[in-house]
PDB file of C-alpha atoms in Angstrom:
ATOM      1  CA  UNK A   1     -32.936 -10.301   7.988  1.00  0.00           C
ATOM      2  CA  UNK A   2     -29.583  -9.136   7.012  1.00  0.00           C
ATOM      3  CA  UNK A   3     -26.568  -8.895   8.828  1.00  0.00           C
ATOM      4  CA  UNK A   4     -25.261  -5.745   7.900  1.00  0.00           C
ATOM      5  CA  UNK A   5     -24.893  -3.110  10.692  1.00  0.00           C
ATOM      6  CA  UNK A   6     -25.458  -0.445   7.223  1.00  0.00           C
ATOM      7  CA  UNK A   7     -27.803  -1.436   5.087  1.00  0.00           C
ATOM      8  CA  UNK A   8     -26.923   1.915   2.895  1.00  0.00           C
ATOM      9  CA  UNK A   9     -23.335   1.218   2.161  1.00  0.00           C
ATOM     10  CA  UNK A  10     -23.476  -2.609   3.350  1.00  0.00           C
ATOM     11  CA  UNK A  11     -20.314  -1.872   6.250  1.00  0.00           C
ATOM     12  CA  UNK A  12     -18.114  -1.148   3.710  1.00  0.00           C
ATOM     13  CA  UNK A  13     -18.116   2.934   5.032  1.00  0.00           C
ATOM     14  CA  UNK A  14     -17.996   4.205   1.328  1.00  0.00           C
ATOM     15  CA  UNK A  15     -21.046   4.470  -1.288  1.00  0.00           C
ATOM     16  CA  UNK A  16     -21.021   5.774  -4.962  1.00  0.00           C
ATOM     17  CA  UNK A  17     -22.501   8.932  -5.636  1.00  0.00           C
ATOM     18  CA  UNK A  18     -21.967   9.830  -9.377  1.00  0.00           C
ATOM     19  CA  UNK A  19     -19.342   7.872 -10.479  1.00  0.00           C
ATOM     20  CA  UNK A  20     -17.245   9.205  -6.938  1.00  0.00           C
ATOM     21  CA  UNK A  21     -16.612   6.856  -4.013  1.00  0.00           C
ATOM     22  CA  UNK A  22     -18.032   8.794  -0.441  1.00  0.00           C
ATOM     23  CA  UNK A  23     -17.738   8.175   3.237  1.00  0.00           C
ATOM     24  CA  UNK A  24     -21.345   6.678   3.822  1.00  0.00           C
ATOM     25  CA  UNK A  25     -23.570   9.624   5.260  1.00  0.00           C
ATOM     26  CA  UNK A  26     -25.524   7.044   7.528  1.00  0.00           C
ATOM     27  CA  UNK A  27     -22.722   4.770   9.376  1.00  0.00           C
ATOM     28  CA  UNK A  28     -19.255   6.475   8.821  1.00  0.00           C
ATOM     29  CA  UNK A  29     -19.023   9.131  11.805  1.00  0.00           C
ATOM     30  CA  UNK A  30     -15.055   9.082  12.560  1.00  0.00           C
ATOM     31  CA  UNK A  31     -11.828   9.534   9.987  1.00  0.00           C
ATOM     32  CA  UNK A  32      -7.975  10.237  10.470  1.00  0.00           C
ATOM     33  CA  UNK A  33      -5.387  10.422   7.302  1.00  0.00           C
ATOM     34  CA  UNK A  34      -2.077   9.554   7.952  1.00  0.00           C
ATOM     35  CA  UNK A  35       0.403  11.004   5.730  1.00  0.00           C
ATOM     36  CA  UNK A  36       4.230  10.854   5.217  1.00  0.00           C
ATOM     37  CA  UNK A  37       4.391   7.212   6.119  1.00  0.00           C
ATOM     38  CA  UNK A  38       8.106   5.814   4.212  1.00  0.00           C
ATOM     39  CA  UNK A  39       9.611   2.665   2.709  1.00  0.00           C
ATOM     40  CA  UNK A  40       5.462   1.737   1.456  1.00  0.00           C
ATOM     41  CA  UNK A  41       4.132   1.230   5.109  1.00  0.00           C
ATOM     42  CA  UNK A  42       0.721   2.700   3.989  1.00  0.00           C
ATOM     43  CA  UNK A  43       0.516  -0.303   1.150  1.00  0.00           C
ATOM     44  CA  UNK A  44      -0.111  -2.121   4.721  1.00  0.00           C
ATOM     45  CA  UNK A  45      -3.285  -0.223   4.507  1.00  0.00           C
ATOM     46  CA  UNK A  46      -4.454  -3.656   3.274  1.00  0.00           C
ATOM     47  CA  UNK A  47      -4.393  -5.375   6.740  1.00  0.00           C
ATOM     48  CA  UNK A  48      -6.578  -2.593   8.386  1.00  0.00           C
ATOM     49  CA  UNK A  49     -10.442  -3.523   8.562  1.00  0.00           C
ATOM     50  CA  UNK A  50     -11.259   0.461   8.872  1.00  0.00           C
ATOM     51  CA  UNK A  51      -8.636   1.726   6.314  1.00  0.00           C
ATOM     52  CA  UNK A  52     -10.622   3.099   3.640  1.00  0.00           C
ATOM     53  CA  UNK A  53      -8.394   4.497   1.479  1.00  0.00           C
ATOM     54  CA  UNK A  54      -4.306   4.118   0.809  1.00  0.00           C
ATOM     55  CA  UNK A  55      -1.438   4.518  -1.200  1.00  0.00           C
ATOM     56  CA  UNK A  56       2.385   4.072  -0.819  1.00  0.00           C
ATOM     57  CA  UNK A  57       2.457   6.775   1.855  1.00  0.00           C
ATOM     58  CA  UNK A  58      -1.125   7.767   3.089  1.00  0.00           C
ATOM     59  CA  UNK A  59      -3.852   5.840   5.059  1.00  0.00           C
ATOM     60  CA  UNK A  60      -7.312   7.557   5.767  1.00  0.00           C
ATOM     61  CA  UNK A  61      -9.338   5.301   8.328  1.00  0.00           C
ATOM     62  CA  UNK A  62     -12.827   5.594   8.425  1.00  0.00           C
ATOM     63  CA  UNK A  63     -14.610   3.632  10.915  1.00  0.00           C
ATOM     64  CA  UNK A  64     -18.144   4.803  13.046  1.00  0.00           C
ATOM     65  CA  UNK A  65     -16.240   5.821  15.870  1.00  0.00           C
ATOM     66  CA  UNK A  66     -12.832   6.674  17.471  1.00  0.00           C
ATOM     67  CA  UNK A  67     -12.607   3.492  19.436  1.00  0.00           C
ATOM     68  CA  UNK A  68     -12.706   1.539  16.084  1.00  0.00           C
ATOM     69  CA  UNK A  69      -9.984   2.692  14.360  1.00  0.00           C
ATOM     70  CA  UNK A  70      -7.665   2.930  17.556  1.00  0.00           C
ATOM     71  CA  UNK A  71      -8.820  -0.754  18.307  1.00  0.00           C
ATOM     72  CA  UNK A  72      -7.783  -1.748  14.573  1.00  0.00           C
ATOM     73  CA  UNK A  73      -4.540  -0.281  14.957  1.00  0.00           C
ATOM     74  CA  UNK A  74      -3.770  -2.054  17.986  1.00  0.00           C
ATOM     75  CA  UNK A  75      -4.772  -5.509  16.637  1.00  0.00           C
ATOM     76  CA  UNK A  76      -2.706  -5.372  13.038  1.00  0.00           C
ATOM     77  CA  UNK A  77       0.430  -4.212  15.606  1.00  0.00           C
ATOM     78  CA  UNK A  78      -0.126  -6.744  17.874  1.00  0.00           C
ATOM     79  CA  UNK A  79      -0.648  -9.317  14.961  1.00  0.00           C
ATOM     80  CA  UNK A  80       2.899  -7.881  13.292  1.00  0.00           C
ATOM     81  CA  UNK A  81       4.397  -8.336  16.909  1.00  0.00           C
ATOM     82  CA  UNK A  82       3.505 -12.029  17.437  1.00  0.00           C
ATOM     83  CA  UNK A  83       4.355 -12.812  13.690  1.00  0.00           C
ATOM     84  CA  UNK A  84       7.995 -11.135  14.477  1.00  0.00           C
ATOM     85  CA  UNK A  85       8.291 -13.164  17.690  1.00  0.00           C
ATOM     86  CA  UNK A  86       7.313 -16.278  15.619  1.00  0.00           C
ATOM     87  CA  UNK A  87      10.268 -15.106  13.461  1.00  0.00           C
ATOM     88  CA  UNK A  88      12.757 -14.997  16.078  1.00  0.00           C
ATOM     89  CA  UNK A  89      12.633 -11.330  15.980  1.00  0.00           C
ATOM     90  CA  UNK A  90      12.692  -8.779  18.757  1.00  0.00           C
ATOM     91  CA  UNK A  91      12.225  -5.006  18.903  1.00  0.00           C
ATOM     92  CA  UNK A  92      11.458  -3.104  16.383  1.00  0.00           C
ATOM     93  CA  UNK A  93      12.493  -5.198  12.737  1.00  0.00           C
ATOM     94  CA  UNK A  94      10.887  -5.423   9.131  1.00  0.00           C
ATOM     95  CA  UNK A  95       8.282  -7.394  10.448  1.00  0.00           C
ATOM     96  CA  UNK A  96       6.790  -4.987  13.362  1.00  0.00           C
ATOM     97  CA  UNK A  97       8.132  -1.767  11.661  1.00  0.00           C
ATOM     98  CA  UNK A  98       5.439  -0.989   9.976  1.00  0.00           C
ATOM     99  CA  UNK A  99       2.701  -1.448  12.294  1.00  0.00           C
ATOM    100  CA  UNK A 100       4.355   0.083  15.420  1.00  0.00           C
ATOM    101  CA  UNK A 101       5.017   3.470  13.257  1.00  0.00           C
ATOM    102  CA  UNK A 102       1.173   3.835  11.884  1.00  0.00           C
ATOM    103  CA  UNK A 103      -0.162   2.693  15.358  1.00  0.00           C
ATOM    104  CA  UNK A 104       1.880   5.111  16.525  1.00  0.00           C
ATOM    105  CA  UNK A 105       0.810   8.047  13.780  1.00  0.00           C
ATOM    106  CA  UNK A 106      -2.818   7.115  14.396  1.00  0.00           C
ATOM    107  CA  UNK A 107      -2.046   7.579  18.295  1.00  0.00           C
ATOM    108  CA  UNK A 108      -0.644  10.965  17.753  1.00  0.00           C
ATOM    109  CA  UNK A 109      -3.319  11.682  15.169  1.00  0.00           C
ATOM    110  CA  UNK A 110      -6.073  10.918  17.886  1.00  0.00           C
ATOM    111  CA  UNK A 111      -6.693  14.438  19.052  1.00  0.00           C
ATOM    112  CA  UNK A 112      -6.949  15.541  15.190  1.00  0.00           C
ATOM    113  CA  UNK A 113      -9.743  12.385  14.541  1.00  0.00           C
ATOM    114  CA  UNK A 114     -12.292  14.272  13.878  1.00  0.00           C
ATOM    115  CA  UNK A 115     -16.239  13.279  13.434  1.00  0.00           C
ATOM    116  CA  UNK A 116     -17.688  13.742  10.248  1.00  0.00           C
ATOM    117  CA  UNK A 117     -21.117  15.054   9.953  1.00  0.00           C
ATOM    118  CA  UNK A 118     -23.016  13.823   7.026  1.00  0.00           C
TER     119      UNK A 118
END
């Protein structure tokens, strides 16, 4: 029995289809790209579970549905929060920055997530 929820692109969200990486046609419903992010925030794309895709100044989250990504969002900035409180840190700082500005993007962004029909 396996314990994939997608046994077509195993939950990764992404399959190959000749030579090309896709969104996976039976799982991956939901995406939003961020763009513009600065300073390399969207190399943080690394610490997302439904970021898909990133460079130095994009993310594009794919994820089944709204909920997940928004969900994700909230736990890496809540993660960066307690890890800048650890620090000794408070308010916004280098180790929050990041996260509270793409939760934030993705937060504006949620009216523009849109569904993706295979």
């Amino acid at each position: 029995m396996s314990t994939f929820t997608c046994n077509t692109c195993f939950d990764t969200h992404t399959i190959d289809q000749d030579g090309a990486e896709i969104l996976c046609p039976d799982c991956t419903r939901v995406r939003v790209k961020i763009t513009g992010l600065s300073h390399g925030a969207g190399e943080h794309g690394v610490n997302y579970d439904t970021a898909g895709w990133w460079t130095s100044s994009t993310i594009t989250f794919v994820a089944p549905t709204r909920g997940h990504i928004l969900a994700d969002v909230a736990r890496v900035r809540a993660a960066a929060v307690r890890e800048a409180l650890r620090l000794g840190l408070r308010g916004r700082n280098h180790a929050s920055s990041w996260a509270i500005a793409i939760e934030k993007r993705v937060q504006a962004a949620k009216a523009e997530i849109v569904e993706v029909t295979a």
